Tab-separated table of C-alpha atoms in Angstrom:
chain	number	residue	atom	x	y	z
A	1	MET	CA	-0.022	0.096	0.059
A	2	ALA	CA	2.911	2.348	0.782
A	3	GLU	CA	4.325	1.913	-2.651
A	4	VAL	CA	0.931	2.600	-4.243
A	5	ASP	CA	0.713	5.702	-2.094
A	6	THR	CA	4.082	6.826	-3.187
A	7	PHE	CA	3.270	6.506	-6.808
A	8	MET	CA	-0.097	8.088	-6.559
A	9	ALA	CA	1.267	11.056	-4.534
A	10	GLY	CA	2.511	12.574	-7.703
A	11	ASN	CA	-1.193	12.955	-9.116
A	12	SER	CA	-2.359	15.256	-6.128
A	13	ARG	CA	-2.985	19.033	-6.551
A	14	ILE	CA	-0.566	19.746	-3.842
A	15	SER	CA	2.133	17.767	-5.912
A	16	ARG	CA	1.540	19.804	-8.966
A	17	ILE	CA	1.703	22.997	-7.170
A	18	PHE	CA	4.897	22.041	-5.391
A	19	TYR	CA	6.320	20.948	-8.662
A	20	THR	CA	5.550	24.277	-10.239
A	21	LEU	CA	7.271	26.216	-7.529
A	22	PHE	CA	10.232	23.763	-7.438
A	23	ARG	CA	10.727	24.051	-11.123
A	24	SER	CA	10.623	27.873	-11.065
A	25	LEU	CA	13.315	27.878	-8.535
A	26	VAL	CA	15.369	25.295	-10.580
A	27	VAL	CA	15.045	27.510	-13.741
A	28	ALA	CA	16.149	30.498	-11.743
A	29	ILE	CA	19.269	28.815	-10.475
A	30	CYS	CA	20.077	27.179	-13.795
A	31	VAL	CA	19.778	30.436	-15.622
A	32	GLY	CA	21.322	32.707	-13.081
A	33	TYR	CA	24.109	30.499	-11.525
A	34	THR	CA	25.091	27.815	-14.115
A	35	ARG	CA	24.228	29.821	-17.212
A	36	THR	CA	22.149	26.991	-18.576
A	37	LYS	CA	21.272	27.165	-22.294
A	38	VAL	CA	18.426	25.160	-23.783
A	39	ILE	CA	18.411	24.484	-27.585
A	40	GLY	CA	15.710	22.707	-29.532
A	41	LYS	CA	12.709	23.406	-27.389
A	42	HIS	CA	10.435	23.157	-30.428
A	43	ASN	CA	11.007	19.409	-30.249
A	44	ILE	CA	9.155	19.069	-27.063
A	45	PRO	CA	5.358	18.197	-27.765
A	46	LYS	CA	3.011	20.844	-26.555
A	47	SER	CA	0.553	18.243	-25.450
A	48	GLY	CA	0.324	14.582	-25.042
A	49	ALA	CA	2.773	12.263	-23.427
A	50	PHE	CA	6.318	11.629	-24.428
A	51	LEU	CA	9.373	9.981	-22.893
A	52	LEU	CA	12.457	12.338	-22.323
A	53	ALA	CA	15.666	10.529	-22.612
A	54	PRO	CA	18.607	12.433	-21.391
A	55	ILE	CA	22.325	11.624	-21.150
A	56	HIS	CA	23.335	11.142	-17.433
A	57	ARG	CA	26.675	12.532	-16.171
A	58	SER	CA	25.772	14.268	-12.991
A	59	ASN	CA	23.182	14.457	-10.186
A	60	ILE	CA	22.169	17.871	-11.595
A	61	ASP	CA	20.838	16.197	-14.687
A	62	THR	CA	17.528	15.520	-13.067
A	63	PRO	CA	16.684	19.122	-12.251
A	64	LEU	CA	17.987	20.294	-15.539
A	65	ALA	CA	15.644	17.934	-17.338
A	66	ALA	CA	12.674	19.691	-15.596
A	67	ALA	CA	13.894	22.981	-17.085
A	68	VAL	CA	13.417	21.990	-20.613
A	69	THR	CA	9.650	22.625	-20.504
A	70	ALA	CA	7.132	24.118	-18.301
A	71	ARG	CA	4.959	21.096	-18.670
A	72	ARG	CA	4.947	18.770	-15.539
A	73	MET	CA	7.306	15.843	-15.765
A	74	ARG	CA	7.277	12.481	-13.866
A	75	PHE	CA	10.546	10.854	-12.747
A	76	MET	CA	11.897	7.571	-11.540
A	77	GLY	CA	14.299	7.442	-8.624
A	78	LYS	CA	16.426	5.023	-6.781
A	79	ASP	CA	14.477	3.325	-3.976
A	80	SER	CA	17.235	4.118	-1.433
A	81	ILE	CA	16.027	7.859	-1.663
A	82	TRP	CA	12.785	6.929	0.033
A	83	LYS	CA	14.538	5.466	3.020
A	84	ILE	CA	15.120	9.056	4.175
A	85	LYS	CA	11.613	9.959	4.907
A	86	PRO	CA	11.748	13.968	4.588
A	87	ILE	CA	13.500	13.550	1.238
A	88	GLY	CA	11.041	10.631	0.303
A	89	TRP	CA	8.146	12.827	0.938
A	90	ILE	CA	9.554	15.669	-1.154
A	91	VAL	CA	10.466	13.580	-4.215
A	92	SER	CA	6.902	11.799	-4.206
A	93	SER	CA	5.330	15.271	-3.962
A	94	LEU	CA	7.262	16.249	-6.956
A	95	GLY	CA	5.795	13.199	-8.969
A	96	ALA	CA	8.786	10.828	-8.639
A	97	PHE	CA	8.331	7.193	-7.962
A	98	PRO	CA	10.766	4.474	-6.689
A	99	VAL	CA	12.495	1.755	-8.543
A	100	THR	CA	14.800	-1.141	-7.470
A	101	ARG	CA	18.172	-0.427	-8.745
A	102	GLY	CA	19.926	-3.295	-10.480
A	103	SER	CA	16.752	-5.345	-11.026
A	104	ALA	CA	14.200	-5.776	-13.869
A	105	ASP	CA	11.379	-4.294	-11.726
A	106	ARG	CA	8.581	-4.997	-13.957
A	107	GLU	CA	6.359	-2.974	-11.577
A	108	ALA	CA	8.493	0.005	-12.374
A	109	LEU	CA	8.004	-0.576	-16.084
A	110	LYS	CA	4.182	-0.802	-15.600
A	111	ARG	CA	4.243	2.481	-13.543
A	112	CYS	CA	6.046	4.263	-16.417
A	113	ILE	CA	3.542	2.966	-18.892
A	114	SER	CA	0.762	4.101	-16.826
A	115	VAL	CA	2.190	7.601	-16.437
A	116	LEU	CA	2.465	7.887	-20.206
A	117	GLU	CA	-0.954	6.490	-20.880
A	118	ALA	CA	-2.250	8.970	-18.605
A	119	GLY	CA	-0.926	11.616	-20.876
A	120	GLU	CA	1.918	12.762	-18.587
A	121	PRO	CA	5.590	13.211	-19.849
A	122	LEU	CA	8.188	11.062	-18.238
A	123	VAL	CA	11.989	11.443	-17.717
A	124	LEU	CA	13.936	8.180	-18.025
A	125	PHE	CA	17.727	7.974	-18.293
A	126	PRO	CA	18.504	5.295	-20.861
A	127	GLU	CA	21.975	4.651	-19.555
A	128	GLY	CA	20.491	3.611	-16.227
A	129	THR	CA	22.665	4.956	-13.409
A	130	ARG	CA	24.963	7.999	-13.628
A	131	GLN	CA	28.063	7.484	-16.030
A	132	SER	CA	31.234	9.390	-16.717
A	133	GLY	CA	33.281	10.096	-19.748
A	134	PRO	CA	32.549	11.142	-23.400
A	135	VAL	CA	31.107	7.911	-24.644
A	136	VAL	CA	27.340	7.079	-24.264
A	137	GLN	CA	27.280	3.736	-22.401
A	138	PRO	CA	25.215	0.763	-23.599
A	139	LEU	CA	21.547	1.759	-23.252
A	140	PHE	CA	18.995	-0.460	-21.383
A	141	ASP	CA	15.979	-1.516	-23.586
A	142	GLY	CA	13.496	-0.212	-21.091
A	143	ALA	CA	13.147	3.188	-22.548
A	144	ALA	CA	12.314	1.969	-25.998
A	145	TYR	CA	9.988	-0.744	-24.640
A	146	VAL	CA	8.003	1.664	-22.555
A	147	ALA	CA	7.758	4.163	-25.293
A	148	VAL	CA	6.614	1.468	-27.828
A	149	LYS	CA	4.166	0.069	-25.381
A	150	ALA	CA	2.542	3.455	-24.530
A	151	GLY	CA	2.729	4.622	-28.128
A	152	VAL	CA	4.664	7.704	-27.368
A	153	PRO	CA	7.730	9.450	-29.035
A	154	ILE	CA	11.205	9.400	-27.290
A	155	ILE	CA	12.836	12.707	-27.157
A	156	PRO	CA	16.724	12.469	-26.824
A	157	VAL	CA	18.630	15.093	-24.872
A	158	GLY	CA	22.330	15.788	-24.827
A	159	ILE	CA	23.545	17.637	-21.725
A	160	GLY	CA	26.871	19.362	-21.922
A	161	GLY	CA	28.920	20.621	-19.038
A	162	SER	CA	26.867	18.966	-16.196
A	163	GLU	CA	29.707	16.755	-15.061
A	164	GLY	CA	31.764	20.014	-14.413
A	165	VAL	CA	28.827	21.711	-12.604
A	166	MET	CA	28.379	18.905	-10.170
A	167	PRO	CA	31.122	16.168	-10.285
A	168	LYS	CA	30.538	12.582	-8.890
A	169	GLY	CA	30.977	12.809	-5.150
A	170	SER	CA	30.547	16.491	-4.871
A	171	LYS	CA	27.786	18.130	-2.821
A	172	MET	CA	28.681	21.604	-4.456
A	173	ILE	CA	27.337	22.988	-7.496
A	174	TYR	CA	29.856	25.052	-9.480
A	175	PRO	CA	28.967	28.086	-11.540
A	176	ARG	CA	29.923	26.665	-14.912
A	177	LYS	CA	28.163	26.832	-18.291
A	178	CYS	CA	25.766	23.930	-19.023
A	179	VAL	CA	24.032	23.363	-22.441
A	180	LEU	CA	21.095	21.164	-23.226
A	181	ILE	CA	20.287	20.098	-26.758
A	182	ILE	CA	16.927	18.575	-27.327
A	183	GLY	CA	16.896	16.255	-30.390
A	184	GLU	CA	14.076	15.351	-32.840
A	185	PRO	CA	11.477	12.793	-31.618
A	186	ILE	CA	12.000	9.066	-32.260
A	187	VAL	CA	8.772	7.547	-33.359
A	188	ALA	CA	8.050	4.307	-31.292
A	189	ILE	CA	5.143	2.262	-32.684
A	190	ALA	CA	4.067	-1.276	-32.089
A	191	ASP	CA	3.175	-3.358	-35.045
A	192	GLU	CA	-0.416	-3.721	-36.489
A	193	SER	CA	-1.131	-6.620	-34.023
A	194	GLY	CA	-0.179	-4.489	-31.127
A	195	ARG	CA	2.881	-6.822	-30.433
A	196	ILE	CA	6.276	-5.309	-29.592
A	197	PRO	CA	8.943	-7.271	-31.710
A	198	ARG	CA	12.123	-7.457	-29.839
A	199	SER	CA	14.030	-6.462	-33.007
A	200	ALA	CA	11.971	-3.223	-33.043
A	201	VAL	CA	12.928	-2.415	-29.419
A	202	LYS	CA	16.720	-3.145	-30.355
A	203	ASP	CA	16.557	-0.859	-33.373
A	204	ILE	CA	14.913	1.926	-31.539
A	205	THR	CA	17.521	1.674	-28.564
A	206	GLN	CA	20.300	1.673	-31.143
A	207	GLN	CA	18.936	4.867	-32.828
A	208	LEU	CA	18.519	6.437	-29.418
A	209	SER	CA	22.144	5.598	-28.672
A	210	ILE	CA	23.431	7.250	-31.821
A	211	ASP	CA	21.219	10.403	-31.431
A	212	LEU	CA	22.408	10.775	-27.857
A	213	GLN	CA	26.005	10.587	-28.657
A	214	ARG	CA	25.692	13.233	-31.400
A	215	LEU	CA	23.677	15.505	-29.175
A	216	PHE	CA	26.001	15.030	-26.235
A	217	ASP	CA	29.106	15.755	-28.393
A	218	GLU	CA	27.393	18.962	-29.585
A	219	ALA	CA	26.289	19.996	-26.160
A	220	GLN	CA	29.753	19.364	-24.777
A	221	GLN	CA	31.209	21.536	-27.463
A	222	LEU	CA	29.070	24.479	-26.762
A	223	ALA	CA	29.588	24.158	-23.127
A	224	GLY	CA	33.282	24.578	-23.460
A	225	THR	CA	33.931	20.937	-22.447
A	226	PRO	CA	34.444	19.142	-25.652
A	227	ASN	CA	34.437	15.355	-25.774
A	228	VAL	CA	37.782	13.738	-26.334
A	229	VAL	CA	38.035	10.080	-26.959
A	230	ILE	CA	41.536	8.503	-26.315
A	231	GLU	CA	42.008	5.597	-28.645
A	232	GLN	CA	43.914	2.662	-27.197
């Protein structure tokens, strides 16, 4: 019952008001402190559900994702966050819901699909946990599967400079430039029978990986922290 309550907390009026206030604060900090620039906002649907799939290099990527649109977003979070009750209450009020890290967690996938089918945008980091370095790591198929199942587009987002704004292990946010580039939607549709062929999920995941790498490289360049791959 507690898990259901945690999931549904994001649907309350209080949650929506809290989210709006929180997002306004985030945008103010991003624009005024980290000089965040967002490119490609026209690729964000003005109505209907979509799955936002950003690169993940810093803890600040989550609030940055909320800054790309005034529309209310839903997020998944590590279940360990909810072990700290005050923080758990806050993230639940912001529309987040817990997932078990390192497991398939079918319930989490069902929740993602429910959010999208209800017409709400969802943020899902396809690399899974936070990564480091210039190369997009192998993506989980979950993002593609959820998008196809719900019949919504995937919006890839490259985030440049965030690893320098808040490096791994740091509790400080440094005033460095950050750039977000929103890519063109990737259409995710099941076949005529409603089935989701594994090959289709793999193809979409591969396309997402290619798009993310290109957008990540462009964003890093504009942020003044160009990706450099050292060949062995």
